[in-house]
XYZ file of C-alpha atoms in Angstrom:
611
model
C 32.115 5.537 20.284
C 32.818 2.258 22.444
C 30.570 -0.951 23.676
C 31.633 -1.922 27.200
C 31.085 -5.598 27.828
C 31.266 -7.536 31.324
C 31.480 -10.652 31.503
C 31.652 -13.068 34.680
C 31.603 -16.573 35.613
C 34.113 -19.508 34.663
C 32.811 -21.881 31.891
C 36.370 -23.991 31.973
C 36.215 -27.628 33.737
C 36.621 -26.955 37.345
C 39.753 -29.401 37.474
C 41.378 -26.891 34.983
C 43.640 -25.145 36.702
C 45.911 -22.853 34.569
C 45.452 -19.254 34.481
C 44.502 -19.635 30.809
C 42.331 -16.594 29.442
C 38.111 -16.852 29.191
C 37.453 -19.513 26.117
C 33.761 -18.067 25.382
C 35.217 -14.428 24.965
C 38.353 -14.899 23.527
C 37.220 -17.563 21.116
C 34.590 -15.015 20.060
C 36.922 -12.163 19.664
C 39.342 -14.453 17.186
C 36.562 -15.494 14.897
C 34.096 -13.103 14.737
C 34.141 -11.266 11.399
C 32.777 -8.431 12.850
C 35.316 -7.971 15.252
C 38.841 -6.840 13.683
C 41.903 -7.457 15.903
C 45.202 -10.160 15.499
C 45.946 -12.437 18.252
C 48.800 -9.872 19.057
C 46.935 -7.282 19.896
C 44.660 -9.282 22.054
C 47.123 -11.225 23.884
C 49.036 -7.662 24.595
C 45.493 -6.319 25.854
C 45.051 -9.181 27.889
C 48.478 -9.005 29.731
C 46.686 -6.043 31.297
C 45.749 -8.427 34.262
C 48.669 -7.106 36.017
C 47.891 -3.099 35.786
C 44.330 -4.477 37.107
C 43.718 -7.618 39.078
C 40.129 -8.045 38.918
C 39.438 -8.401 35.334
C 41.390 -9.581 32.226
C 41.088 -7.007 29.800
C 40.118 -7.374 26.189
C 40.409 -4.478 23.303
C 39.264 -4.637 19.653
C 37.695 -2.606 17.106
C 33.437 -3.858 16.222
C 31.764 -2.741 12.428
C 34.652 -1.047 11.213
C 35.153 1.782 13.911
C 33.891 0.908 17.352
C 36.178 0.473 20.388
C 34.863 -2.888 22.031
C 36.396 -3.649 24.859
C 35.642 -6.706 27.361
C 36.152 -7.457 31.026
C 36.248 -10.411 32.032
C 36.378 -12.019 35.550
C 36.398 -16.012 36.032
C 36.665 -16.203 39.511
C 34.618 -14.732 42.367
C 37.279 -14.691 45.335
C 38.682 -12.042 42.803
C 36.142 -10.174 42.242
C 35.394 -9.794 45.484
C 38.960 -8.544 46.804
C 38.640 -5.258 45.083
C 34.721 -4.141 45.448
C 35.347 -0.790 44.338
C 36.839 -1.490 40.953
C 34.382 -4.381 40.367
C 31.210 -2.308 41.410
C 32.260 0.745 38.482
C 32.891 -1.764 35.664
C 29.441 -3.613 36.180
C 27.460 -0.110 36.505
C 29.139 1.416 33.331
C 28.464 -2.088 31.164
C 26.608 -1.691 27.917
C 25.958 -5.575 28.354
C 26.405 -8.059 30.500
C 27.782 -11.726 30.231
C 26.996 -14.327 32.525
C 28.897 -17.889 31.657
C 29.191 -20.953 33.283
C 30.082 -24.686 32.647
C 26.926 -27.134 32.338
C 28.987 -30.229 34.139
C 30.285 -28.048 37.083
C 27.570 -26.893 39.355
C 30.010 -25.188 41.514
C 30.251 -22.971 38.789
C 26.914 -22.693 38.551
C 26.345 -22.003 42.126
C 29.023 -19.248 41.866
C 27.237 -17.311 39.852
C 23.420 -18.050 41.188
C 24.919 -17.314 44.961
C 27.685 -14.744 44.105
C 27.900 -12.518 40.884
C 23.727 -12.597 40.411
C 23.167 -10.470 43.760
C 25.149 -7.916 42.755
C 24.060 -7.721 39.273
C 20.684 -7.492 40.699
C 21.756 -4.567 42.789
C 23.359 -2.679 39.378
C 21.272 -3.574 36.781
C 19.953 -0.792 35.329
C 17.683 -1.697 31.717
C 21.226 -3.389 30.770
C 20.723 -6.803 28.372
C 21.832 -9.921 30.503
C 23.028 -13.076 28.405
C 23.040 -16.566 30.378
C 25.598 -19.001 28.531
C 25.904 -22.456 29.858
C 28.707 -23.938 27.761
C 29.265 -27.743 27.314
C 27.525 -30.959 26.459
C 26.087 -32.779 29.833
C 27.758 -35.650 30.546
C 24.289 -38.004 31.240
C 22.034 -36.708 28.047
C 19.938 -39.546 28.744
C 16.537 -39.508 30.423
C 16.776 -38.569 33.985
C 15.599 -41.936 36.195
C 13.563 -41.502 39.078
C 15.493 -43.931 41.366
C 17.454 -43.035 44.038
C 20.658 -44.319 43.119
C 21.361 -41.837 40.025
C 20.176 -38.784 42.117
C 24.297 -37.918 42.934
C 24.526 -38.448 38.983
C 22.077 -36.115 38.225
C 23.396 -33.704 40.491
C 26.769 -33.821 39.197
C 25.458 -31.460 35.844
C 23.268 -27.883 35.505
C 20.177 -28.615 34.292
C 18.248 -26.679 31.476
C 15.563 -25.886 33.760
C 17.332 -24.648 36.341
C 19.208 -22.718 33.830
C 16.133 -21.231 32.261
C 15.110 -20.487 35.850
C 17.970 -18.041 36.428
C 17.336 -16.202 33.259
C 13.965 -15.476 34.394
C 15.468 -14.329 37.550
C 17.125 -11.345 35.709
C 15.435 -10.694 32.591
C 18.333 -12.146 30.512
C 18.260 -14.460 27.626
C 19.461 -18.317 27.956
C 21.963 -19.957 25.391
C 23.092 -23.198 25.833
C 26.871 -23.737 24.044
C 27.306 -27.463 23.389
C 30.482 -26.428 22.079
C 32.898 -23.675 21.332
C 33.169 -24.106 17.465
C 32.105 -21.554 14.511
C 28.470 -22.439 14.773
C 27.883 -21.762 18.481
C 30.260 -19.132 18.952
C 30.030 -16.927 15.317
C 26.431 -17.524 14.619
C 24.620 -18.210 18.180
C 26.456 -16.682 20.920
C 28.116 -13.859 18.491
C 24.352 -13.424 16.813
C 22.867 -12.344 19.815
C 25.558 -10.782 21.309
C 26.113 -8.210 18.088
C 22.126 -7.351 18.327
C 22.404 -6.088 21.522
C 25.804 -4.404 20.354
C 23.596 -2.696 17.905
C 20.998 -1.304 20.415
C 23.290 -0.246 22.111
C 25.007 1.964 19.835
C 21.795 2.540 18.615
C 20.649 4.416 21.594
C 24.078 6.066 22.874
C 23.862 7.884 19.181
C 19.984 8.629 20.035
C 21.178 10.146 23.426
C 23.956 11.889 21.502
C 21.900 13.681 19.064
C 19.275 14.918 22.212
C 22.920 16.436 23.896
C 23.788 18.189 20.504
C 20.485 19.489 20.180
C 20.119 20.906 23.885
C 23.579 22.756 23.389
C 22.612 24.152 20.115
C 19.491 25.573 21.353
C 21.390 27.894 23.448
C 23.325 29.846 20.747
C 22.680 32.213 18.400
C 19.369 32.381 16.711
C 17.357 29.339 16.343
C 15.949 28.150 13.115
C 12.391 28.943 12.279
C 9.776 26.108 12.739
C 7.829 25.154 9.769
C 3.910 24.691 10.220
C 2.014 21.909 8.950
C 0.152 22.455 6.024
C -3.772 22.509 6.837
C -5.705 19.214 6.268
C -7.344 18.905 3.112
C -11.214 18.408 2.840
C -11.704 14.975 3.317
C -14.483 13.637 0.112
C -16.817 11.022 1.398
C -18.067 8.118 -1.036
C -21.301 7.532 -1.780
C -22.701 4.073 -1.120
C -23.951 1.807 -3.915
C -27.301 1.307 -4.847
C -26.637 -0.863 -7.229
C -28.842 -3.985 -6.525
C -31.564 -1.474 -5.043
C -31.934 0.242 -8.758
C -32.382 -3.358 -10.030
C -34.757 -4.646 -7.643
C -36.734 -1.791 -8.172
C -36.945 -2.551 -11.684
C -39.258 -5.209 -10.921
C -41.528 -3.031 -9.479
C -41.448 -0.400 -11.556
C -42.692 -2.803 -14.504
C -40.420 -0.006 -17.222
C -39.265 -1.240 -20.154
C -40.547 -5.398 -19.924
C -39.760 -7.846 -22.879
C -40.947 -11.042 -20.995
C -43.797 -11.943 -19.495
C -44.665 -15.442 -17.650
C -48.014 -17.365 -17.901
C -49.024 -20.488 -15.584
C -49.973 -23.279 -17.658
C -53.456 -21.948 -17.813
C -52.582 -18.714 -19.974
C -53.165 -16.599 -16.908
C -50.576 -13.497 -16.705
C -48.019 -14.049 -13.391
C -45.535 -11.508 -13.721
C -43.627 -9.398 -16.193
C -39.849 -8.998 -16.260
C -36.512 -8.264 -18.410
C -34.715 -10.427 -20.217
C -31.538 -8.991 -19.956
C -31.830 -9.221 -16.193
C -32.229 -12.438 -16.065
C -29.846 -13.689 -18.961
C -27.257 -11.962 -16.768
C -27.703 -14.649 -13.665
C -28.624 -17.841 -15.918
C -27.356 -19.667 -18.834
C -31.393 -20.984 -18.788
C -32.096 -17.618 -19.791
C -29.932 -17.363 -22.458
C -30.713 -20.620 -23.786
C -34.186 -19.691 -23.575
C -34.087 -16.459 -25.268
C -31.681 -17.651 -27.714
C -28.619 -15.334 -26.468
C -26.864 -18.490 -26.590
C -27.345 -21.773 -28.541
C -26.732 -25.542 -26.732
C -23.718 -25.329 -28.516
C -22.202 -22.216 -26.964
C -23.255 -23.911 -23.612
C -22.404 -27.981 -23.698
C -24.564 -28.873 -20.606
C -27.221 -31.580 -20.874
C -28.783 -30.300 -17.175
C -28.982 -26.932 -18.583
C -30.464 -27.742 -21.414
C -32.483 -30.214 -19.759
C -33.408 -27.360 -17.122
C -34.848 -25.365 -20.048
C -37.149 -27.394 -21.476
C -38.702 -29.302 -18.201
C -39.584 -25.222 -17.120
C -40.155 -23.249 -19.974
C -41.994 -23.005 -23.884
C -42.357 -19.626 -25.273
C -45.787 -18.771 -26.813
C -45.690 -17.214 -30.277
C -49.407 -17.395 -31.495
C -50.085 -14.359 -32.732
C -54.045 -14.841 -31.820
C -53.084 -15.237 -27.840
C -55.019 -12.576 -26.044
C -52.637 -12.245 -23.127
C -50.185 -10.649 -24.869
C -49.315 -7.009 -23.755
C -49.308 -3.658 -25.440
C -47.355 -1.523 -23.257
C -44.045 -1.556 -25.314
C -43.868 0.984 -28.062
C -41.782 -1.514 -30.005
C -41.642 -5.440 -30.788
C -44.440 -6.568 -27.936
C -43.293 -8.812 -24.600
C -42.341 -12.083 -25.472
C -44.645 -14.662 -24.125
C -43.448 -17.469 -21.267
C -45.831 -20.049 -20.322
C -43.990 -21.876 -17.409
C -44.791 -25.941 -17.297
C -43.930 -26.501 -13.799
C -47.435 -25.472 -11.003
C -45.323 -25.524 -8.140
C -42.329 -23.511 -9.784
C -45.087 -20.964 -11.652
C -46.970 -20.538 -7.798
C -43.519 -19.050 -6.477
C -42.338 -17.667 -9.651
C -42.906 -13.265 -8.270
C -40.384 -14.386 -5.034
C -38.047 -15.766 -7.287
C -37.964 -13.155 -9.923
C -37.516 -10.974 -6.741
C -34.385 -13.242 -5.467
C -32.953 -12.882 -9.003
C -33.252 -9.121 -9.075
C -32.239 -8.979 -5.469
C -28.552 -9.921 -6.940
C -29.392 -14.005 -6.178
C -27.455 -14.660 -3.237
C -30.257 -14.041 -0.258
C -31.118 -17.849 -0.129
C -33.115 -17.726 3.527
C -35.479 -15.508 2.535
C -36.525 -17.037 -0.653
C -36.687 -20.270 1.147
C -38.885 -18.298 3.803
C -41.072 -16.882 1.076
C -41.743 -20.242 -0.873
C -42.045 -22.217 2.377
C -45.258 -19.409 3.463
C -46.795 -20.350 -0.123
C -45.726 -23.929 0.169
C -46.468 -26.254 3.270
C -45.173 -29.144 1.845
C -41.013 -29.325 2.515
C -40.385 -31.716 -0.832
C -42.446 -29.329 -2.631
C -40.357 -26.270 -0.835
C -36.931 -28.739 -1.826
C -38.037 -28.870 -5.233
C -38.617 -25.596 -5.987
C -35.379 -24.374 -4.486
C -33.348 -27.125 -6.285
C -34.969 -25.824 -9.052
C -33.976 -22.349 -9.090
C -30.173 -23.671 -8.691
C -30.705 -25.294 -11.794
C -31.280 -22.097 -13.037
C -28.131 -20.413 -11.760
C -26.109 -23.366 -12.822
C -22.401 -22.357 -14.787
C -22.453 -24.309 -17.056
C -19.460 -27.518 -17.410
C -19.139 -27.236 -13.479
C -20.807 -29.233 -10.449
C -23.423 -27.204 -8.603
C -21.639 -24.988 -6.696
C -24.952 -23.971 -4.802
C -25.690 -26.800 -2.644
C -25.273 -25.588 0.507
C -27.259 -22.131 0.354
C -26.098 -20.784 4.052
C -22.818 -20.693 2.850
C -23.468 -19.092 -0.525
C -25.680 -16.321 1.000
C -22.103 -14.909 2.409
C -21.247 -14.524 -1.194
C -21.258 -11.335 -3.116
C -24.268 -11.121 -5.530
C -24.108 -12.562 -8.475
C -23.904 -9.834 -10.754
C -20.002 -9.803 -9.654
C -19.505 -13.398 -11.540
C -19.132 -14.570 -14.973
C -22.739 -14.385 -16.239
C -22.908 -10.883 -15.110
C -24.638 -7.303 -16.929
C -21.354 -6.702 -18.418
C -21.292 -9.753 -20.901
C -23.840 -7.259 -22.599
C -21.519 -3.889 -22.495
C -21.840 -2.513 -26.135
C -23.069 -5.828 -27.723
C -26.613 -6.170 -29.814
C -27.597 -9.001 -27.705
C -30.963 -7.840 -26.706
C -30.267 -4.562 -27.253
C -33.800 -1.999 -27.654
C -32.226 0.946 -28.132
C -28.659 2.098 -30.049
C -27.037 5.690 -29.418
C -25.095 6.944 -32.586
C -21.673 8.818 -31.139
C -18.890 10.711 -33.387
C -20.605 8.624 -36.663
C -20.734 5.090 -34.686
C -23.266 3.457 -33.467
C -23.625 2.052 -29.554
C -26.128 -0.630 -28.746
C -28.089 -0.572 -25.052
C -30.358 -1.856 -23.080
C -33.450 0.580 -22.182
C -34.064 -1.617 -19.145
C -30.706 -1.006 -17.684
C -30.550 2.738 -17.953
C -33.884 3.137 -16.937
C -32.963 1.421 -13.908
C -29.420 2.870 -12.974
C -30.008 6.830 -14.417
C -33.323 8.959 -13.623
C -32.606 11.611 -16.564
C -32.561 8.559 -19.296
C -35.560 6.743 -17.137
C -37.753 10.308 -18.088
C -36.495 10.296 -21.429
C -37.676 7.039 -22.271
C -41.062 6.954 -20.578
C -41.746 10.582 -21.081
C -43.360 12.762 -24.076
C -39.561 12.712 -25.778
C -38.592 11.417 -28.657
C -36.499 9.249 -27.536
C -39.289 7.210 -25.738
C -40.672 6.285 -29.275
C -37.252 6.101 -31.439
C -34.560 3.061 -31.503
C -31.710 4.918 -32.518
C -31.079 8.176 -29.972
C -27.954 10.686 -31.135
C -25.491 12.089 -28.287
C -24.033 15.310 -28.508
C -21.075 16.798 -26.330
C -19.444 13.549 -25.525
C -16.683 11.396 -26.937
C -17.516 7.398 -27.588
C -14.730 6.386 -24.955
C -16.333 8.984 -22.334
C -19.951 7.403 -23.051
C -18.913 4.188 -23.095
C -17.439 4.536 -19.910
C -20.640 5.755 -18.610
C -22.119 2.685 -19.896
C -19.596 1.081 -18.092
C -20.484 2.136 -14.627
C -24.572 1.844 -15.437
C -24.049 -2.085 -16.272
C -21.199 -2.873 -13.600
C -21.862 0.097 -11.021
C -17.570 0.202 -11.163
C -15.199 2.090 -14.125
C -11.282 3.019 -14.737
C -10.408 5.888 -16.358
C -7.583 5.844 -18.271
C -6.152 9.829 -16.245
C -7.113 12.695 -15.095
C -8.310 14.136 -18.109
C -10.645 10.907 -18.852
C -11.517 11.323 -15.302
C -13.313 14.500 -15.475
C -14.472 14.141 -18.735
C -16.735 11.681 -17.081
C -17.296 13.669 -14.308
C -18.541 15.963 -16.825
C -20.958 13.372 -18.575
C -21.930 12.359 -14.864
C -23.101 15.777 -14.182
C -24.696 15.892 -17.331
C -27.429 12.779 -16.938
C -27.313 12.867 -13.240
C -25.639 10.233 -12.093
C -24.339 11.481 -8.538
C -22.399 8.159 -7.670
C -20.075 8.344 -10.614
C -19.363 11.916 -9.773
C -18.195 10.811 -7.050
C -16.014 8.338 -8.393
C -14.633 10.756 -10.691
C -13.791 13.270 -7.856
C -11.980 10.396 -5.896
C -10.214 8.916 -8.521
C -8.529 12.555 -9.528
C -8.063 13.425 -6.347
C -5.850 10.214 -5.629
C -4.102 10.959 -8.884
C -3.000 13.839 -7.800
C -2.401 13.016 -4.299
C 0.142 10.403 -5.707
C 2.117 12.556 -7.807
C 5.470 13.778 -6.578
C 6.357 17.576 -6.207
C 8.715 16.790 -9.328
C 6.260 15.906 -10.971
C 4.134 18.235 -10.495
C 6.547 21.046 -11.755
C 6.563 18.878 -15.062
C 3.501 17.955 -16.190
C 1.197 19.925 -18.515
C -2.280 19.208 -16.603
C -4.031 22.529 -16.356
C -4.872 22.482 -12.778
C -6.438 25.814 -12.584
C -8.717 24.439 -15.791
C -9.519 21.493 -14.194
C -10.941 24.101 -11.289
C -12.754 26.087 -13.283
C -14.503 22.917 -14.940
C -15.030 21.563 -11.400
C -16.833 24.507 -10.270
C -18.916 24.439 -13.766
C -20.143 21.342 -13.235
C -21.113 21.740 -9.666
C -18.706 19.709 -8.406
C -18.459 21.798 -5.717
C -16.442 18.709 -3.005
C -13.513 18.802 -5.843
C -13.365 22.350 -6.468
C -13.162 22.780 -2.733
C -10.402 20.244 -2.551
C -8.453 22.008 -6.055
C -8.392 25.109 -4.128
C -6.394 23.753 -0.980
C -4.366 21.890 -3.656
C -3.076 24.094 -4.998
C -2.548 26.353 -1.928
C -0.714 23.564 0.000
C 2.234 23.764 -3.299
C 1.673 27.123 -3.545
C 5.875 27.516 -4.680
C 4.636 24.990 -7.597
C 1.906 26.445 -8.851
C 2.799 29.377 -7.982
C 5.669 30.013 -10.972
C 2.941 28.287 -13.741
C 1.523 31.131 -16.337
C -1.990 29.699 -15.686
C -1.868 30.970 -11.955
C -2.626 34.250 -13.666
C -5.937 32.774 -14.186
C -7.612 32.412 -10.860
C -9.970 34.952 -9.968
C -9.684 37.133 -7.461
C -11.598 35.501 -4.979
C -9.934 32.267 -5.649
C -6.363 33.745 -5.430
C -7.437 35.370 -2.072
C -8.166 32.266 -0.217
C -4.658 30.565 -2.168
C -2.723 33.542 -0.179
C -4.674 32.832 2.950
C -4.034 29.326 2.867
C -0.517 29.071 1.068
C 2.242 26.975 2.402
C 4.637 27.255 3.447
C 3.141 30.879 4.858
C 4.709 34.310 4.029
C 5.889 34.583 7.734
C 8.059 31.485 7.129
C 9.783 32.533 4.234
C 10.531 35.655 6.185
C 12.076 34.105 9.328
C 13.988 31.468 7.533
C 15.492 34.498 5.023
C 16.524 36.218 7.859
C 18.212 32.970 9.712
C 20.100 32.421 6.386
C 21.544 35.942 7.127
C 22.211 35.572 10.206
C 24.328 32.294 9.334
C 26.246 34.016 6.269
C 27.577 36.449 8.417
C 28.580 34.554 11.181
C 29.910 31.942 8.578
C 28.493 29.027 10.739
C 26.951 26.047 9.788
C 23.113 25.879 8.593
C 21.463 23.425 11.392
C 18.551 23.374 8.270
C 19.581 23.710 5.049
């Protein structure tokens, strides 16, 4: 394979008159280390002037085992006196080299007037490089009088050498001189890319001929089919917040209950809700001491708001809880009690919609301080603790993910006693909870709690059928709506505990998070590893996970030559291993016409285009 390179123009001094070869080219040839070739061989290539006039003549080997070879043609009169021979070498150039001398503008008129005219007339998609060689002679700022207009005229501008690139597509290099920088790294950068394009596409157009006259003998090889999409599983969204917010509402499960500073009832509400936004909280229910916390405006916060009633003889207090009875509030501040049900609603709401609890206090509150006090309030009450108040500016905040993603968030309380109501005993250990929580985030446990069950009435609640790390999990994803199984086998033994309370979401989860596993795995290691997949079907479908099932089945018929050689294969039914034969891949009919090419080739004892 060979690079054909034209280039044309003198960039000598126009006073130099010796018959001297190209600098630019054969500079480039001698030092590039890309370019292998002694100054023998290229002076004995370039004596080839005689055998043809127009060009000097340039040979050397590029990357190893290339034939480059360069024409080159300094003067125009002599390219003009043989058209025939100078109109073949510019149509069969790979690129094209256009030089010229920044302090001679007849050499730059040369080629604008001359050689560009003709290129125009041959180019065909061929790269174009514009080298102006030399450092101008006036580098100064041009003057505007019209006494140095001959002086400015005496050198190429870069303008007007930008100009001609533009004419022709081609990229401008200026050469301020003909050392190892300029000429190895600029010139010889750019000139080996578009080397490499074009070798680049004469071996594209090479392969296209070798696969045109292959086509047309013998037998051809047998196209394999793409395997059929697999059933694409669609996520369900999160309801997350919405199951908390409703939890308000609902009025299940409440430990708290506010009074206005006349002992009349406001609202009821969780404590483990609300410890999970606000250090206040915790302070206030004694989660956390004001040593765990270290803030004086906390602390501060606490007391100026709150004092929790614990007269026994106080006729407000509720009886709804089976258990210890709601823990009694009284809340100091009027204005902060009056607007107390919108904030509780803000809090539960995930405590990031700042406009419309600003809305709502502003409808119950004309006065803006009051509305201003209130809200600086309530960031008080979402204060972290040791830092500045982060929440001044609330329009900015609001584009902030809730704040059950943050520090103080439900998961501080994962498997801790911290006001925990309820405690499941698992494999001999014990599990602490928060009734609120799963009454919320799981329907099955929000019946068994406030239904005619036992567990409604009992503290401690045994599980059967399910490991402590596959419960705990489940736990997991009811306090943090998120979880990680450890593999595929954790994976569905979730799914399995999913199915079993309900929980439709984490199904989902499940089903993704195997999928992906498996989707990841290489064919190697597929072969290898000791997951029963046609188990993990037949669990699937058990559990009425009918989306995975659905996707196990195409699985397994898309590696069909995997599974296919495993003993529990055996095991599918029969209507399962009918729709893996239907499906399979690669098909039947493949394996048949690509057995039959291999004949073919064995007994002509040609080479496999394929295999």
């Amino acid at each position: 394979m060979s690079i054909h390179i034209v280039a044309l123009g003198n960039e000598g001094d126009s006073f130099h008159q010796d018959n001297r070869p190209s600098g630019l080219i054969r500079t480039y040839l001698g030092r590039s280390p890309l370019v292998s070739g002694d100054e023998s061989s290229l002076l004995l290539n370039a004596t080839s002037t005689v055998a043809r006039p127009v060009f000097t003549e340039y040979q050397a080997s590029a990357f190893g085992n290339v034939k480059l070879v360069v024409h080159d043609c300094p003067v125009w009169d002599i390219f003009d006196s043989d058209w025939y021979t100078s109109r073949n070498l510019i149509g069969g150039a790979d690129i094209i080299v256009i030089k010229y001398n920044v302090n001679d503008k007849f050499s730059f008129h040369e080629v604008r007037d001359n050689y560009i005219p003709v290129i125009k007339r041959a180019l065909n998609s061929v790269p174009v490089i514009i080298a102006a060689v030399g450092t101008r002679q006036n580098e100064e700022l041009p003057c505007t009088c019209p006494l140095c207009t001959s002086d400015r005229g005496s050198c190429v501008s870069t303008t007007e050498g930008i100009q001609l690139a533009k004419e022709l597509g081609a990229t401008y290099l200026e050469l301020h001189s003909l050392d190892d920088f300029y000429i190895g790294k600029y010139f010889g950068g750019v000139l080996e890319y578009f080397m490499i394009q074009a070798l680049n596409q004469k071996t594209s157009e090479k392969m296209k001929k070798r696969k045109m006259s292959s086509s047309f003998h013998g037998i051809r090889p047998p196209q394999l089919e793409q395997p059929e999409k697999m059933p694409v599983l669609k996520a369900e969204a999160s309801h997350y917040n919405s199951d908390l917010n409703n939890l308000l509402f609902c009025c299940q499960c409440v430990d708290v209950v506010f009074y206005n500073p006349d002992l009349k009832e406001v609202v009821e509400a969780h404590k483990i809700v609300l410890c999970a936004v606000s250090h206040v909280f915790m302070l206030l229910f004694n989660v956390k001491s004001p040593a765990d916390i270290q803030d004086s405006s906390i602390i501060r916060t606490t007391q100026d708001l709150f004092a929790i009633n614990r007269d026994p003889a106080f006729s407000g207090a509720s009886q709804d809880s089976p258990g210890n009875p709601p823990l009694r509030v009284i809340v100091k501040d009027v204005l902060f009690c009056s607007c107390l049900s919108d904030i509780l609603r803000f809090i539960y709401s995930g405590a990031f919609q700042w406009e419309e609890l600003e809305e709502d206090i502003r409808k119950k509150l004309k006065d803006s301080g009051d509305v201003s006090s209130v809200i600086e309030k309530v960031k008080c009450i979402l204060k972290t603790p040791g830092k500045i108040n982060c929440l001044r500016n609330c329009k900015t905040y609001q584009a902030r993910k809730p704040l059950w993603f943050y520090s103080t968030s439900l998961k501080f309380f994962l498997n801790k006693p911290m006001l925990a109501d309820v405690v499941f005993e698992i494999q001999g250990t014990t599990v602490p909870a928060h009734r609120a929580i799963l009454v919320a985030r799981c329907e099955v446990m929000a019946a068994m709690f406030n239904g005619n069950y036992m567990e409604a009435k009992s503290v401690l609640i045994p599980v059967y059928g399910v490991s402590k790390e596959t419960f705990l999990s489940f736990l997991e994803y009811l306090y943090t709506d998120s979880c990680c199984p450890a593999g595929i086998f954790q994976a569905m033994c979730l799914l399995i505990c999913a199915e079993m309370y309900q929980v439709s979401r984490l199904q989902h989860i499940c089903e993704l998070f195997i999928i992906t596993q498996l989707q990841s795995m290489p064919s190697r290691e597929l072969a290898a590893m000791n997951l029963d997949i046609v188990d993990l079907l037949k669990k699937a479908k058990f559990h009425h996970s009918d989306c995975l099932s659905t996707w196990l089945l195409h699985f397994i018929a898309t590696n069909y030559l995997i599974f296919s050689q495993k003993p529990e294969f055996q095991d599918l039914s029969v209507e399962e291993r009918s729709f893996v034969e239907k499906h399979r891949w690669p098909s039947n009919m493949y394996l048949k016409q690509l057995a039959e090419y291999r004949k073919y080739i064995h007994s002509r004892k040609c080479r496999c285009l394929v295999m």
